[in-house]
Tab-separated table of C-alpha atoms in Angstrom:
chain	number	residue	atom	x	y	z
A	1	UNK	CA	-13.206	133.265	-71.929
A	2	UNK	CA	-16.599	134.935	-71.442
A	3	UNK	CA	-17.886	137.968	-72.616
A	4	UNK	CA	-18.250	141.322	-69.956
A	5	UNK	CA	-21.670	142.962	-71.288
A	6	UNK	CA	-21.570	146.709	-71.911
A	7	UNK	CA	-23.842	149.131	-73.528
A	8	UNK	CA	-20.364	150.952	-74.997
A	9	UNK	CA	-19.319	150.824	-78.285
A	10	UNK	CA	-19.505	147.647	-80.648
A	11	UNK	CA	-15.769	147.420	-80.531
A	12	UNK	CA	-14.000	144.486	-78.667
A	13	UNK	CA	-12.038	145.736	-76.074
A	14	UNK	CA	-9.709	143.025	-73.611
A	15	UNK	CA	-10.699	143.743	-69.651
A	16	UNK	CA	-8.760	142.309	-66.623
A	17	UNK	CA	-11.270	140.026	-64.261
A	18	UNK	CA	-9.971	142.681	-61.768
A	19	UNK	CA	-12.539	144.910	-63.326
A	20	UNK	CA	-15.553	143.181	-63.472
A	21	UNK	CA	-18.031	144.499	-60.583
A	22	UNK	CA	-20.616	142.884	-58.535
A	23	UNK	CA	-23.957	142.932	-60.512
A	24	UNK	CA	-21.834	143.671	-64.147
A	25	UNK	CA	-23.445	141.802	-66.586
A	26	UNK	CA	-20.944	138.620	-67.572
A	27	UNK	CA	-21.758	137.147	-70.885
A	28	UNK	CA	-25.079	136.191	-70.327
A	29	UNK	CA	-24.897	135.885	-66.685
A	30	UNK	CA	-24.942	139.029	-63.902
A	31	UNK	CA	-22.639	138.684	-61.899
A	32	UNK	CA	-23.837	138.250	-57.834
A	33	UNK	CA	-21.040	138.307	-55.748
A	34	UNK	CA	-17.120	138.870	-56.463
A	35	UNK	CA	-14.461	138.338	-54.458
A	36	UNK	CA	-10.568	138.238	-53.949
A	37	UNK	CA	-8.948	134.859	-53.229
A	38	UNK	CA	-4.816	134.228	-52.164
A	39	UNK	CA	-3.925	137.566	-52.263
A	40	UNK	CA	-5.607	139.217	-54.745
A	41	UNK	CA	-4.549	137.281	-57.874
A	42	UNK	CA	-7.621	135.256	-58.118
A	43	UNK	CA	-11.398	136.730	-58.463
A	44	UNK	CA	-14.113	134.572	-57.747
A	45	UNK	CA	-17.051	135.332	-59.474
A	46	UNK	CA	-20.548	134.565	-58.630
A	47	UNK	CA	-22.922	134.322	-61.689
A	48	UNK	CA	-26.619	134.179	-61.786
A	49	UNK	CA	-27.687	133.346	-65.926
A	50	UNK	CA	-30.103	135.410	-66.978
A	51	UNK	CA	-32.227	133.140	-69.135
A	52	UNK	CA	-32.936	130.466	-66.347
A	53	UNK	CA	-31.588	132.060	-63.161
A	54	UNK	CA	-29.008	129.131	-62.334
A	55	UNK	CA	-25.611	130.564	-60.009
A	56	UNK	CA	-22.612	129.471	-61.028
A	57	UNK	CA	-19.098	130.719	-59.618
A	58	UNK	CA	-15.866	130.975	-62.017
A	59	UNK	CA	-12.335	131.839	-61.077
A	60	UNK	CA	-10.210	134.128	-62.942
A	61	UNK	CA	-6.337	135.757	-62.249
A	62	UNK	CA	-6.567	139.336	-62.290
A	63	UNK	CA	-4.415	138.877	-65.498
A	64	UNK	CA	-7.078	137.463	-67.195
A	65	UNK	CA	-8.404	138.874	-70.470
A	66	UNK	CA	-12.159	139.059	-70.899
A	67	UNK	CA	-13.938	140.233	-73.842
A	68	UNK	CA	-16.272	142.852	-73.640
A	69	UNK	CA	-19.379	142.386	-76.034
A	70	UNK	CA	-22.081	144.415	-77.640
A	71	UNK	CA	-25.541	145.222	-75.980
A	72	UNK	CA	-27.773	147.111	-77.345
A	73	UNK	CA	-31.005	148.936	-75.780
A	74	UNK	CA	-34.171	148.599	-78.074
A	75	UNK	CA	-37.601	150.668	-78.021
A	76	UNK	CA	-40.344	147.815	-78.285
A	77	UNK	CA	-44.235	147.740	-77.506
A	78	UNK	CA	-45.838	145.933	-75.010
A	79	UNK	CA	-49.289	144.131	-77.610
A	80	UNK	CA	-50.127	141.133	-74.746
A	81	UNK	CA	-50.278	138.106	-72.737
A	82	UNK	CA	-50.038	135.341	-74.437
A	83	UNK	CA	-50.480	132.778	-71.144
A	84	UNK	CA	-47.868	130.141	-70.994
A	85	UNK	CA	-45.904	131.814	-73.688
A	86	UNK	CA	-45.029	134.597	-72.470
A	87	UNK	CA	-45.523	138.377	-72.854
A	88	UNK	CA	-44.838	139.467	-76.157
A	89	UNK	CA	-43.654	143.019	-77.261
A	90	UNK	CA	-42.885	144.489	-80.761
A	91	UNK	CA	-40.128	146.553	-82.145
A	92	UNK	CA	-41.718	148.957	-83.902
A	93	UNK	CA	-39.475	149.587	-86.729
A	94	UNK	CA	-38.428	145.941	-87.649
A	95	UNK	CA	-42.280	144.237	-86.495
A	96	UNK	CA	-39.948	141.367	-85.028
A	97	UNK	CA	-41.989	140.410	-81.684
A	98	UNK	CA	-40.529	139.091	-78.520
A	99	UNK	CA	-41.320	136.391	-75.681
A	100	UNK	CA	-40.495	137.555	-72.468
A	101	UNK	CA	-41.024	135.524	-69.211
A	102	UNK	CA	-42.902	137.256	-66.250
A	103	UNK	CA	-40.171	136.233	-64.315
A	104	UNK	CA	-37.944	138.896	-66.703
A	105	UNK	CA	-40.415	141.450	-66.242
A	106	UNK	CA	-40.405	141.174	-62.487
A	107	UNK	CA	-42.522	143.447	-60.581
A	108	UNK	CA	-43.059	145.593	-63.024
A	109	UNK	CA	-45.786	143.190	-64.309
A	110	UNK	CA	-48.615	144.895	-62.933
A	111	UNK	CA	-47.601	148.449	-64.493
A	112	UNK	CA	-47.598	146.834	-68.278
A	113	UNK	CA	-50.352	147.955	-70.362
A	114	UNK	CA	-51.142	147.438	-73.978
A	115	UNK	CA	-48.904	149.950	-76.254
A	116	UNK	CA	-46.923	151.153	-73.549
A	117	UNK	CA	-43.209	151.536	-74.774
A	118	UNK	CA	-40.514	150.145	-72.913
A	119	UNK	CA	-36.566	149.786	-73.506
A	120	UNK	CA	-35.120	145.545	-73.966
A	121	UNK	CA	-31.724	145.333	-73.353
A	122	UNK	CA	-30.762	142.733	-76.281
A	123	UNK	CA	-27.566	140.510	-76.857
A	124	UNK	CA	-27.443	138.923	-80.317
A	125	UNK	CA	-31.236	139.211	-80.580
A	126	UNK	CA	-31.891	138.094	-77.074
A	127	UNK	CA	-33.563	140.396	-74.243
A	128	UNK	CA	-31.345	140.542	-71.290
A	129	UNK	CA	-33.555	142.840	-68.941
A	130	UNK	CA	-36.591	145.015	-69.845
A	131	UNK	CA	-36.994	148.978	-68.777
A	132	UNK	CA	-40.713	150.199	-67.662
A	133	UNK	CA	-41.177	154.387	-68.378
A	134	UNK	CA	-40.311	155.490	-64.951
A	135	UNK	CA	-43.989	157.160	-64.944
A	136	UNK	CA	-47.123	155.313	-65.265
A	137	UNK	CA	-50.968	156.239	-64.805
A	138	UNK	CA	-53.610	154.483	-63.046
A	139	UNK	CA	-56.697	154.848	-61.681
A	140	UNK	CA	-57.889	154.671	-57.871
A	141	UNK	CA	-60.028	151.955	-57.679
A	142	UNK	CA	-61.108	151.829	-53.666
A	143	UNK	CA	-59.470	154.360	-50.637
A	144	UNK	CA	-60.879	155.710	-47.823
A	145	UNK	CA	-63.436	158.616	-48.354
A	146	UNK	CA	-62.348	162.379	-48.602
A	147	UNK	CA	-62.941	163.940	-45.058
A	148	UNK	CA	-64.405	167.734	-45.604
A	149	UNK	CA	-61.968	170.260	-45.574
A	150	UNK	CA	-59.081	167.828	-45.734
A	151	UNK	CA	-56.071	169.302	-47.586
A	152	UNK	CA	-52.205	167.828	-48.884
A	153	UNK	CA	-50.397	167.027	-45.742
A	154	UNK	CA	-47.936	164.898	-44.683
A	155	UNK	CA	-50.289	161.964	-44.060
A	156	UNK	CA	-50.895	159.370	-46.085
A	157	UNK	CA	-54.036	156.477	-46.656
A	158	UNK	CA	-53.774	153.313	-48.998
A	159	UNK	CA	-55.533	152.944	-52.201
A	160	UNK	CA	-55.498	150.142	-54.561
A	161	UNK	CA	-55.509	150.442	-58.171
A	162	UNK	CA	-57.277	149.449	-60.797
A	163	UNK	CA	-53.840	147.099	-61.604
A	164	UNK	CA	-54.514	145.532	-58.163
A	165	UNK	CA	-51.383	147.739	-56.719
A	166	UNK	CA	-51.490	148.918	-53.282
A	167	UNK	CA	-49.866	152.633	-53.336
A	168	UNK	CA	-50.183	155.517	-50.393
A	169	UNK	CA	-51.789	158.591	-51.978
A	170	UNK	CA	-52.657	162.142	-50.264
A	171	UNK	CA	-56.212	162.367	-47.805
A	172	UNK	CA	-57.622	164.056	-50.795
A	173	UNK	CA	-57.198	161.838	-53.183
A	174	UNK	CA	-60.772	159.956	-54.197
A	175	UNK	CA	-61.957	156.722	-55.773
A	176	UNK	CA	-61.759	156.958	-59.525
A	177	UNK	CA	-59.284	159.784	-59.633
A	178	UNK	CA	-56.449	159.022	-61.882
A	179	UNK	CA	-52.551	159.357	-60.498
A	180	UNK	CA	-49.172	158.910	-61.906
A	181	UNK	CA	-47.205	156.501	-59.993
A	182	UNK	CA	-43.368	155.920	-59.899
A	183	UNK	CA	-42.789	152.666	-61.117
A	184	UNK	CA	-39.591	152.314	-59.721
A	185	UNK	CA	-41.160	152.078	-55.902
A	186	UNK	CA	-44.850	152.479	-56.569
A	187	UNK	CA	-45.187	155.812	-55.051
A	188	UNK	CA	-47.802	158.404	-55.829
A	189	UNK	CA	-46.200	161.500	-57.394
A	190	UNK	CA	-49.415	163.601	-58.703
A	191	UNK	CA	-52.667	163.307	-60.247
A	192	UNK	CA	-52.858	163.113	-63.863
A	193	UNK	CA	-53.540	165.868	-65.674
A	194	UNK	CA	-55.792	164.091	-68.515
């Protein structure tokens, strides 16, 4: 059997393969692709593991039992780069530091800076997937120059940050002004107010 991934309660609880969804987290695999084989009493799962990223497909009946295990989500710091190693973050109640890959971390790589908080999903000590703050500040580091008299409108110009990201930002917005940027799709949401 393998174990379905949920961030519910600690208690094991049997599942039918039935309910396992596409891109539900399957012991320590996410699942890619399901689908129904003979009639619906076969699901074909596609897997992807999380540690190395290898797919692998398993068959279940719908009658299946799998059993759900215990994630849980944990506050760590992001302290550095350690090259080959990885990038290592700290819980900040226990002090236990973590590797993570910068394949893991994705492309939210260029929004990581030193102390910034972020959530780790972890399974038995392991981090699953990592969770930027949805807000981040940066600084304009070249853009086009302010026209006079130019206010907000609907038109945008690209500046690139001091991270090296390339975000749209308002016609009023200068070199060296800071913004907050949405991580999630690197859009400009306001200047910062510091």
């Amino acid at each position: 059997t393998c174990a379905v991934i949920s961030t519910s309660s600690p208690r094991r609880t049997r599942w039918s393969s039935s309910m396992v969804a596409p891109r539900a987290r399957v012991g320590t695999v996410s699942t890619v692709k399901r689908s129904s084989i003979t009639a619906g009493r076969t699901k074909s799962i596609v897997m992807r593991r999380t540690v190395d990223g290898v797919k692998t497909t398993a068959v279940f009946k719908t009658t299946d039992g799998l059993e759900k295990a215990f994630v849980e989500e944990v506050k760590h710091t992001f302290l550095f780069d350690d090259g080959d190693a990885g990038l290592v973050f700290m819980n900040p109640d226990t002090y236990d530091q973590v590797h993570l890959s910068r394949d893991m971390v994705g492309d939210g790589l260029p929004w990581l800076q030193p102390e910034m908080v972020v959530h780790l999903t972890m399974h038995d000590g392991q981090p699953l997937s990592i969770e930027l703050p949805a807000r981040v500040t940066g600084t304009i580091e070249t853009t086009e120059p302010v026209v006079k008299g130019q206010t907000a409108s609907s038109s945008y110009k690209p500046a690139i940050l001091d991270n090296g990201v390339k975000v749209m930002v308002p016609p009023h917005i200068d070199a060296g002004t800071r913004i907050v940027i949405n991580t999630e799709d690197n859009s400009y949401i306001e200047r910062a107010k510091d």
